[in-house]
Short mmCIF file of C-alpha atoms in Angstrom, two decimals:
data_model
loop_
_atom_site.label_atom_id
_atom_site.label_comp_id
_atom_site.label_asym_id
_atom_site.label_seq_id
_atom_site.Cartn_x
_atom_site.Cartn_y
_atom_site.Cartn_z
CA UNK A 1 -183.55 -125.59 -60.27
CA UNK A 2 -184.00 -122.75 -62.42
CA UNK A 3 -181.61 -121.86 -65.03
CA UNK A 4 -180.42 -118.58 -66.25
CA UNK A 5 -178.11 -116.61 -68.38
CA UNK A 6 -175.71 -113.91 -66.38
CA UNK A 7 -174.15 -111.78 -69.35
CA UNK A 8 -171.39 -110.12 -68.11
CA UNK A 9 -170.57 -107.29 -70.60
CA UNK A 10 -167.64 -104.42 -70.43
CA UNK A 11 -164.34 -103.60 -72.67
CA UNK A 12 -161.61 -105.95 -73.37
CA UNK A 13 -159.30 -106.75 -69.99
CA UNK A 14 -162.24 -105.21 -67.96
CA UNK A 15 -162.35 -108.73 -65.97
CA UNK A 16 -165.25 -110.03 -67.14
CA UNK A 17 -163.76 -113.74 -67.78
CA UNK A 18 -162.34 -113.74 -64.65
CA UNK A 19 -165.19 -112.99 -62.63
CA UNK A 20 -167.09 -115.71 -64.53
CA UNK A 21 -164.62 -118.31 -63.67
CA UNK A 22 -164.49 -117.36 -60.01
CA UNK A 23 -168.22 -117.24 -59.86
CA UNK A 24 -168.53 -120.66 -61.54
CA UNK A 25 -166.12 -122.10 -58.84
CA UNK A 26 -168.09 -120.89 -56.06
CA UNK A 27 -171.44 -121.94 -57.75
CA UNK A 28 -170.26 -125.52 -58.59
CA UNK A 29 -169.15 -125.71 -55.18
CA UNK A 30 -172.60 -125.33 -54.01
CA UNK A 31 -173.73 -127.92 -56.37
CA UNK A 32 -174.93 -125.77 -58.92
CA UNK A 33 -174.60 -127.00 -62.93
CA UNK A 34 -173.01 -123.85 -64.54
CA UNK A 35 -171.42 -123.37 -68.00
CA UNK A 36 -168.72 -120.44 -68.82
CA UNK A 37 -169.28 -119.35 -72.21
CA UNK A 38 -165.79 -117.75 -72.74
CA UNK A 39 -166.10 -115.18 -76.06
CA UNK A 40 -162.67 -116.70 -76.78
CA UNK A 41 -163.52 -120.15 -76.96
CA UNK A 42 -166.87 -119.12 -78.63
CA UNK A 43 -165.07 -117.08 -81.57
CA UNK A 44 -162.89 -120.53 -82.04
CA UNK A 45 -165.83 -123.16 -81.88
CA UNK A 46 -168.57 -121.73 -82.81
CA UNK A 47 -168.36 -118.01 -84.54
CA UNK A 48 -164.90 -119.28 -86.37
CA UNK A 49 -164.88 -117.15 -89.37
CA UNK A 50 -166.58 -114.23 -88.47
CA UNK A 51 -164.78 -110.98 -88.19
CA UNK A 52 -165.31 -107.93 -85.77
CA UNK A 53 -167.78 -105.55 -88.04
CA UNK A 54 -170.80 -104.69 -86.71
CA UNK A 55 -172.80 -107.52 -88.63
CA UNK A 56 -170.61 -110.31 -87.42
CA UNK A 57 -170.13 -108.98 -84.04
CA UNK A 58 -174.26 -109.08 -84.21
CA UNK A 59 -174.23 -112.68 -85.54
CA UNK A 60 -171.68 -113.91 -82.74
CA UNK A 61 -173.52 -112.44 -80.17
CA UNK A 62 -176.95 -113.96 -81.33
CA UNK A 63 -175.15 -117.89 -81.42
CA UNK A 64 -173.96 -117.06 -78.01
CA UNK A 65 -177.24 -115.87 -76.51
CA UNK A 66 -179.15 -119.18 -78.25
CA UNK A 67 -176.64 -121.24 -76.79
CA UNK A 68 -176.81 -119.47 -73.14
CA UNK A 69 -180.91 -119.45 -73.39
CA UNK A 70 -180.48 -123.28 -74.43
CA UNK A 71 -178.57 -124.28 -71.45
CA UNK A 72 -180.44 -121.88 -69.01
CA UNK A 73 -183.87 -123.15 -70.01
CA UNK A 74 -182.64 -126.63 -69.20
CA UNK A 75 -181.40 -125.60 -65.51
CA UNK A 76 -178.12 -124.52 -65.89
CA UNK A 77 -176.42 -121.22 -64.94
CA UNK A 78 -174.92 -119.89 -68.48
CA UNK A 79 -172.07 -117.46 -67.58
CA UNK A 80 -171.44 -115.39 -70.57
CA UNK A 81 -168.41 -113.30 -70.40
CA UNK A 82 -168.57 -111.46 -74.04
CA UNK A 83 -167.85 -108.01 -74.76
CA UNK A 84 -171.12 -107.57 -76.86
CA UNK A 85 -170.58 -104.10 -77.82
CA UNK A 86 -174.03 -103.06 -79.10
CA UNK A 87 -177.04 -102.29 -76.85
CA UNK A 88 -179.38 -103.35 -79.83
CA UNK A 89 -177.44 -106.97 -79.79
CA UNK A 90 -177.84 -107.22 -76.10
CA UNK A 91 -181.69 -106.62 -75.92
CA UNK A 92 -182.56 -108.95 -78.58
CA UNK A 93 -180.83 -111.72 -76.72
CA UNK A 94 -182.51 -110.37 -73.53
CA UNK A 95 -186.00 -110.41 -75.63
CA UNK A 96 -185.23 -114.06 -76.86
CA UNK A 97 -184.89 -115.23 -72.86
CA UNK A 98 -188.07 -113.25 -72.06
CA UNK A 99 -190.04 -114.92 -74.95
CA UNK A 100 -189.29 -118.12 -73.45
CA UNK A 101 -189.55 -117.21 -69.93
CA UNK A 102 -185.85 -117.54 -69.03
CA UNK A 103 -184.29 -115.68 -66.53
CA UNK A 104 -181.71 -113.05 -67.90
CA UNK A 105 -179.21 -110.74 -65.89
CA UNK A 106 -177.22 -108.48 -67.37
CA UNK A 107 -174.08 -107.27 -65.35
CA UNK A 108 -171.85 -104.32 -66.45
CA UNK A 109 -168.25 -104.99 -66.02
CA UNK A 110 -167.62 -101.16 -65.90
CA UNK A 111 -163.67 -100.82 -65.67
CA UNK A 112 -162.43 -97.69 -67.41
CA UNK A 113 -160.72 -98.05 -70.21
CA UNK A 114 -157.62 -96.61 -68.87
CA UNK A 115 -157.41 -99.75 -66.19
CA UNK A 116 -158.02 -102.07 -69.06
CA UNK A 117 -155.13 -100.68 -71.34
CA UNK A 118 -152.81 -101.18 -68.19
CA UNK A 119 -154.18 -104.61 -67.31
CA UNK A 120 -154.26 -105.32 -71.53
CA UNK A 121 -154.09 -109.40 -70.71
CA UNK A 122 -154.12 -110.13 -74.60
CA UNK A 123 -152.10 -107.03 -75.64
CA UNK A 124 -154.55 -105.39 -77.61
CA UNK A 125 -154.49 -101.99 -76.21
CA UNK A 126 -150.21 -102.53 -77.13
CA UNK A 127 -151.20 -103.42 -80.65
CA UNK A 128 -153.50 -100.77 -81.29
CA UNK A 129 -151.40 -97.82 -79.68
CA UNK A 130 -148.49 -99.27 -82.28
CA UNK A 131 -151.07 -98.99 -85.19
CA UNK A 132 -151.05 -103.07 -85.77
CA UNK A 133 -154.59 -103.20 -84.58
CA UNK A 134 -157.68 -101.20 -85.88
CA UNK A 135 -161.26 -101.74 -84.44
CA UNK A 136 -160.54 -102.14 -80.78
CA UNK A 137 -163.62 -101.94 -78.89
CA UNK A 138 -163.72 -98.78 -76.23
CA UNK A 139 -160.65 -97.13 -78.11
CA UNK A 140 -160.95 -96.69 -81.89
CA UNK A 141 -164.40 -98.96 -82.03
CA UNK A 142 -167.89 -98.33 -80.15
CA UNK A 143 -168.80 -99.70 -76.95
CA UNK A 144 -172.53 -98.77 -75.73
CA UNK A 145 -172.70 -99.30 -72.23
CA UNK A 146 -176.01 -100.73 -70.56
CA UNK A 147 -178.02 -97.75 -69.56
CA UNK A 148 -179.76 -99.89 -66.59
CA UNK A 149 -177.71 -103.21 -66.17
CA UNK A 150 -178.93 -105.57 -63.37
CA UNK A 151 -175.80 -104.98 -61.83
CA UNK A 152 -172.71 -102.74 -62.15
CA UNK A 153 -169.16 -103.57 -61.03
CA UNK A 154 -166.43 -101.45 -60.77
CA UNK A 155 -163.65 -104.37 -60.75
CA UNK A 156 -160.93 -101.76 -60.12
CA UNK A 157 -162.28 -100.98 -56.74
CA UNK A 158 -162.65 -104.84 -55.65
CA UNK A 159 -161.02 -108.24 -55.80
CA UNK A 160 -161.89 -110.43 -58.25
CA UNK A 161 -163.57 -112.41 -55.39
CA UNK A 162 -165.92 -109.34 -54.14
CA UNK A 163 -167.10 -108.94 -57.80
CA UNK A 164 -168.00 -112.69 -58.17
CA UNK A 165 -169.60 -112.48 -54.54
CA UNK A 166 -171.61 -109.38 -56.10
CA UNK A 167 -172.90 -111.23 -58.94
CA UNK A 168 -173.64 -113.99 -56.58
CA UNK A 169 -175.49 -112.10 -54.50
CA UNK A 170 -177.75 -110.75 -57.29
CA UNK A 171 -178.20 -114.56 -58.34
CA UNK A 172 -179.52 -115.45 -54.58
CA UNK A 173 -181.65 -111.92 -54.46
CA UNK A 174 -183.79 -113.28 -57.47
CA UNK A 175 -183.75 -116.73 -56.36
CA UNK A 176 -181.55 -118.12 -59.05
CA UNK A 177 -178.16 -119.23 -56.85
#
């Protein structure tokens, strides 16, 4: 089967990872080879030592993009729930995939910052509000929303299952599920 990379971009606590794991479960039940390249795990194991300045964020995104493309060109569906706040970094990953003829889909989990800050699954928004953290993406550090993603999900308006089903429908439509 054809592999592909599905990059889920969005603010912290938007629901990217939750959607990716739900989609992975569905895909595995249907016999697909799938890997979730969780942003937190990547930071711990592949990008340890990198900070959160622009250059380090770009390096992290390029590393994740390389691994995703490697998996995808070998028939795996690589689900990548990684913020990737800068459009040019995401575009570089897309171009690497295109150059290799590897399918790449960008999904914008477009949850508003107000909803993300209430979810605050890692306590980042609370730390930022208390002055214990600076450089929080979408609050006091930039997040460049995708202008034309392959799919935009308003996760605050639907269940995790509905969000995952929307991504699955896109994969099916493109002949990648």
